[in-house]
Coordinates of C-alpha atoms and ligand atoms in Angstrom, one line a residue:
M1 CA 0.0 -0.2 0.1
A2 CA 1.1 3.6 -0.7
K3 CA 2.8 5.7 2.1
R4 CA 0.8 8.4 3.3
K5 CA 2.4 11.6 3.0
K6 CA 2.9 13.6 5.9
V7 CA 1.6 17.1 5.9
N8 CA 2.6 20.1 8.0
S9 CA -0.1 21.9 9.8
P10 CA -1.0 25.3 9.3
T11 CA 0.9 28.0 11.4
P12 CA -1.1 29.7 13.8
H13 CA -2.2 33.6 13.3
W14 CA 0.2 35.6 14.7
T15 CA -2.7 37.2 17.2
G16 CA -3.5 33.4 18.4
A17 CA -6.8 34.2 16.0
K18 CA -8.8 31.2 15.8
A19 CA -11.0 30.0 12.9
P20 CA -14.9 30.5 14.0
K21 CA -16.7 27.4 14.9
L22 CA -19.2 26.8 12.5
N23 CA -21.2 23.8 11.5
P24 CA -19.3 21.5 8.4
N25 CA -22.3 22.8 6.2
Q26 CA -21.5 26.3 6.8
I27 CA -18.1 26.4 5.3
P28 CA -17.9 26.4 1.8
K29 CA -15.9 24.2 -0.3
H30 CA -14.7 26.5 -2.5
V31 CA -13.8 30.1 -2.1
A32 CA -12.8 32.4 -5.0
V33 CA -10.9 35.7 -4.1
V34 CA -10.6 38.8 -6.1
M35 CA -7.1 39.9 -4.6
D36 CA -8.2 44.0 -5.3
G37 CA -6.9 47.4 -4.0
N38 CA -3.0 46.4 -4.1
G39 CA -2.5 49.8 -6.4
R40 CA -4.6 52.0 -4.0
W41 CA -2.5 50.5 -0.8
A42 CA 0.7 51.4 -2.1
K43 CA -0.8 55.0 -3.3
Q44 CA -2.0 55.8 -0.1
R45 CA 1.8 55.4 1.1
G46 CA 3.2 57.2 -1.5
M47 CA 4.8 53.8 -2.7
P48 CA 4.9 52.3 -6.6
R49 CA 1.9 50.2 -7.4
T50 CA 4.4 47.1 -7.7
A51 CA 5.0 47.7 -3.7
G52 CA 1.4 46.9 -3.0
H53 CA 1.2 43.4 -5.2
E54 CA 4.7 42.7 -3.4
A55 CA 2.9 43.4 0.1
G56 CA -0.1 41.1 -1.3
E57 CA 1.8 37.9 -1.3
A58 CA 1.6 37.5 2.7
A59 CA -2.3 37.9 2.2
L60 CA -2.9 35.2 -0.1
L61 CA -0.1 33.2 1.9
D62 CA -2.2 33.7 5.2
M63 CA -5.1 33.0 3.3
V64 CA -4.1 29.5 2.6
H65 CA -2.8 28.6 5.7
G66 CA -6.6 30.1 6.9
A67 CA -8.6 28.5 4.6
I68 CA -6.9 24.7 5.8
E69 CA -7.6 25.5 9.7
I70 CA -11.5 26.2 8.7
G71 CA -12.0 23.7 6.4
V72 CA -12.1 25.2 3.3
K73 CA -11.0 22.7 0.2
E74 CA -10.5 24.7 -2.8
L75 CA -9.2 28.4 -2.9
S76 CA -8.8 30.1 -6.4
A77 CA -7.0 33.1 -6.4
Y78 CA -7.2 35.8 -9.5
A79 CA -3.6 36.7 -9.9
F80 CA -3.6 38.1 -13.6
S81 CA -6.4 38.4 -15.7
T82 CA -6.7 38.4 -19.6
E83 CA -7.7 42.0 -19.2
N84 CA -4.5 43.0 -17.4
W85 CA -2.3 42.9 -20.3
R86 CA -3.8 46.6 -20.7
R87 CA -1.7 47.9 -17.7
S88 CA 1.5 49.5 -18.3
P89 CA 4.4 47.5 -19.6
E90 CA 6.4 47.7 -16.3
E91 CA 3.5 46.8 -14.3
V92 CA 2.9 43.8 -16.8
K93 CA 6.6 42.7 -16.5
F94 CA 6.4 43.3 -12.9
L95 CA 3.4 41.1 -12.7
M96 CA 4.6 38.1 -14.8
E97 CA 7.9 37.9 -12.8
F98 CA 6.4 38.3 -9.5
N99 CA 4.1 35.3 -10.3
R100 CA 7.1 33.2 -11.7
Q101 CA 9.3 34.1 -8.2
V102 CA 6.0 33.2 -5.8
L103 CA 5.6 30.1 -7.5
R104 CA 9.4 29.3 -7.1
K105 CA 9.5 30.3 -3.7
R106 CA 6.4 28.9 -2.1
R107 CA 5.8 25.8 -4.0
D108 CA 7.6 23.7 -1.0
E109 CA 5.9 24.9 1.7
M110 CA 2.8 24.9 -0.1
N111 CA 3.6 21.1 -1.1
E112 CA 4.5 20.6 2.8
L113 CA 1.1 22.0 3.8
G114 CA -0.5 19.4 1.3
V115 CA -1.8 21.9 -1.2
K116 CA -2.3 21.1 -4.6
I117 CA -1.4 24.0 -6.8
V118 CA -3.3 23.9 -10.2
W119 CA -2.9 26.3 -13.0
V120 CA -6.5 28.0 -14.6
G121 CA -6.0 29.9 -17.3
R122 CA -5.1 30.8 -21.1
E123 CA -1.6 29.6 -22.6
K124 CA -1.9 32.3 -25.4
K125 CA 0.4 35.3 -24.3
L126 CA 1.4 33.9 -21.2
W127 CA 5.2 34.3 -20.6
A128 CA 7.2 31.1 -20.9
G129 CA 9.2 31.2 -17.7
V130 CA 6.0 31.9 -15.6
L131 CA 4.2 28.9 -17.4
K132 CA 7.0 26.6 -16.8
E133 CA 7.0 27.5 -13.2
L134 CA 3.3 26.9 -12.7
K135 CA 3.8 23.3 -14.5
Q136 CA 6.4 22.5 -12.2
A137 CA 4.2 23.3 -9.1
Q138 CA 1.5 21.6 -10.5
E139 CA 3.6 18.5 -11.0
L140 CA 5.4 18.7 -7.8
T141 CA 2.1 19.1 -5.9
K142 CA -0.3 16.8 -8.0
N143 CA -0.9 13.9 -5.3
N144 CA -2.0 16.7 -2.6
K145 CA -5.3 16.4 -1.1
V146 CA -5.8 18.9 1.8
L147 CA -6.5 22.4 -0.5
T148 CA -6.6 23.1 -3.9
L149 CA -5.2 26.4 -4.9
N150 CA -6.1 27.4 -8.0
M151 CA -3.6 30.0 -9.4
C152 CA -5.6 31.9 -11.9
V153 CA -2.9 33.9 -14.4
N154 CA -3.7 34.9 -17.6
Y155 CA -7.5 34.0 -16.6
G156 CA -10.5 35.4 -18.1
G157 CA -14.1 34.3 -17.7
R158 CA -15.1 35.6 -21.1
A159 CA -12.0 33.7 -22.9
E160 CA -12.6 30.8 -21.2
M161 CA -16.0 30.5 -22.7
L162 CA -14.7 31.4 -26.1
D163 CA -12.3 28.7 -25.8
V164 CA -15.0 26.0 -24.4
A165 CA -16.9 27.2 -27.7
A166 CA -14.1 27.0 -29.9
A167 CA -13.3 23.6 -28.5
I168 CA -17.0 22.2 -28.6
A169 CA -17.4 23.2 -32.2
K170 CA -14.2 21.4 -33.3
D171 CA -15.2 18.3 -31.6
A172 CA -18.9 18.8 -33.6
V173 CA -17.1 18.7 -36.8
R174 CA -15.0 15.9 -35.8
K175 CA -18.2 14.2 -35.3
K176 CA -16.8 13.4 -31.7
I177 CA -20.3 15.0 -29.9
K178 CA -23.4 15.7 -31.1
P179 CA -24.7 19.5 -30.6
D180 CA -28.3 18.2 -29.3
S181 CA -26.8 16.3 -26.7
L182 CA -24.7 18.8 -25.0
T183 CA -25.4 19.3 -21.2
E184 CA -24.4 21.5 -18.7
K185 CA -22.1 18.5 -17.3
S186 CA -20.8 17.9 -20.6
I187 CA -19.5 21.5 -20.9
N188 CA -17.7 20.9 -17.8
K189 CA -14.9 19.1 -19.4
Y190 CA -14.3 21.7 -21.6
L191 CA -13.2 24.3 -19.2
Y192 CA -9.5 25.2 -18.2
S193 CA -9.7 23.1 -14.9
P194 CA -12.8 20.3 -15.3
A195 CA -12.0 19.3 -11.8
M196 CA -13.0 22.6 -10.2
S197 CA -15.9 22.7 -8.0
D198 CA -18.6 25.1 -8.3
V199 CA -17.7 28.2 -6.4
D200 CA -19.6 28.5 -3.4
L201 CA -18.0 32.1 -1.7
F202 CA -16.9 34.7 -4.0
L203 CA -14.9 37.1 -2.0
R204 CA -13.4 40.5 -3.7
S205 CA -11.4 43.2 -1.4
S206 CA -11.2 46.5 -1.8
G207 CA -14.9 47.8 -1.6
E208 CA -15.3 47.5 -5.8
Q209 CA -18.3 45.1 -6.3
R210 CA -17.7 43.5 -9.6
T211 CA -16.9 39.9 -10.5
S212 CA -14.3 41.5 -13.5
N213 CA -14.8 38.2 -15.5
F214 CA -13.8 35.9 -12.6
L215 CA -15.0 32.4 -13.0
M216 CA -18.2 33.4 -14.6
W217 CA -19.6 29.8 -15.4
Q218 CA -17.9 28.1 -12.1
S219 CA -19.7 31.1 -10.0
A220 CA -23.2 30.9 -11.5
Y221 CA -24.6 30.3 -7.7
A222 CA -22.0 32.0 -5.6
E223 CA -22.7 34.0 -2.6
M224 CA -21.1 37.3 -3.1
V225 CA -18.9 39.2 -0.1
F226 CA -17.4 42.6 -0.9
L227 CA -15.1 43.6 1.9
D228 CA -13.8 46.9 2.4
V229 CA -10.4 46.3 3.2
L230 CA -7.4 46.5 0.8
W231 CA -6.2 43.5 -0.3
P232 CA -2.5 44.0 1.4
D233 CA -4.6 44.5 4.7
A234 CA -6.3 41.2 4.1
D235 CA -5.3 37.8 6.2
R236 CA -6.9 34.7 7.4
R237 CA -9.0 36.8 9.6
T238 CA -10.7 38.6 6.6
L239 CA -11.4 35.2 4.9
W240 CA -13.2 34.0 8.2
H241 CA -15.4 37.1 8.4
A242 CA -16.1 36.4 4.9
I243 CA -17.3 32.7 5.7
E244 CA -19.2 33.9 8.5
I245 CA -21.3 36.3 6.7
Y246 CA -21.9 33.4 3.9
A247 CA -22.7 30.9 6.9
E248 CA -25.9 33.3 7.7
R249 CA -26.9 33.1 3.5
E250 CA -29.9 31.1 2.6
R251 CA -28.7 29.2 -0.9
R252 CA -31.9 28.5 -2.5
F253 CA -30.2 27.5 -5.9
G254 CA -33.4 28.4 -7.7
K255 CA -35.7 26.6 -5.4
A256 CA -38.6 28.4 -3.7
Ligands
FPP301 C1 -5.6 43.8 -8.0 O1 -5.1 44.8 -7.7 C2 -4.3 43.1 -8.3 C3 -3.8 42.5 -9.2 C4 -4.3 42.7 -10.5 C5 -2.9 41.5 -9.3 C6 -3.1 40.6 -8.0 C7 -1.8 39.9 -7.5 C8 -1.7 40.0 -6.2 C9 -2.1 40.0 -5.1 C10 -0.2 39.6 -5.7 C11 -0.3 38.5 -5.4 C12 0.1 37.4 -6.0 C13 0.7 36.2 -6.3 C14 1.3 35.5 -7.5 C15 0.7 35.7 -4.7 P1 -5.1 46.6 -8.4 O2 -3.8 46.4 -8.8 O3 -6.2 46.4 -9.3 O4 -5.6 47.4 -7.2 P2 -6.0 48.8 -7.6 O5 -7.2 48.5 -7.8 O6 -5.9 49.5 -6.2 O7 -5.4 49.7 -8.4

């Protein structure tokens, strides 16, 4: 029998804060986070926007620990969108290089925590060095079971729908599928990550109330929580607070 891998426990929060006690059915299985407000955080401090992104790394790391502590099974982070290419060449370059470095620096820690890293996004335009790092992190952590961390890099909901439509059209032309027998379930296997579960809780920081093209299909029934904290000031307590709000919501999925 294969030996079970030993995993590290998450590190407690530095304040000693503990996860709220909730019933397991009140804990979202999949949380999607839009890490917004890095630029404003930096501006408030007279720093370049890139300093805000740097400060945002710790917030995501702390949320990973906090997600494990409370029992979330899947966390999706919007690290770079298909629309972020419109930013200045300097910021794009910084974000690409930063993603590459963070993955390289953190993959062992993630692996030891039992985190499975999955890249979710489009290959076209993505820098080769970033793609290589994403694939290496994915390979290293592929058997982990504690938490799935979907790193959404060069991701856009509409781009994903477009790629799904093109792949389905190709399969239809090749007679691999019959258009009339398509179902919602059969669409899933054309998504960037077919194994991804539906988003239960969609969390955005910074006070902006938009989904910005993040996981459109997967978030159809997600509970939306918008918190007035800039991303670099967020940590696992922000996630837990959002989960407490989520726990109060009544989810009906279209039923009366
Ligand atoms: C949105 O803030 C943030 C991004 C476009 C980049 C997200 C990247 C991070 C949070 C850094 C962490 C990344 C990794 C790989 C750990 P914004 O720049 O739109 O902020 P603003 O709305 O205040 O201008």
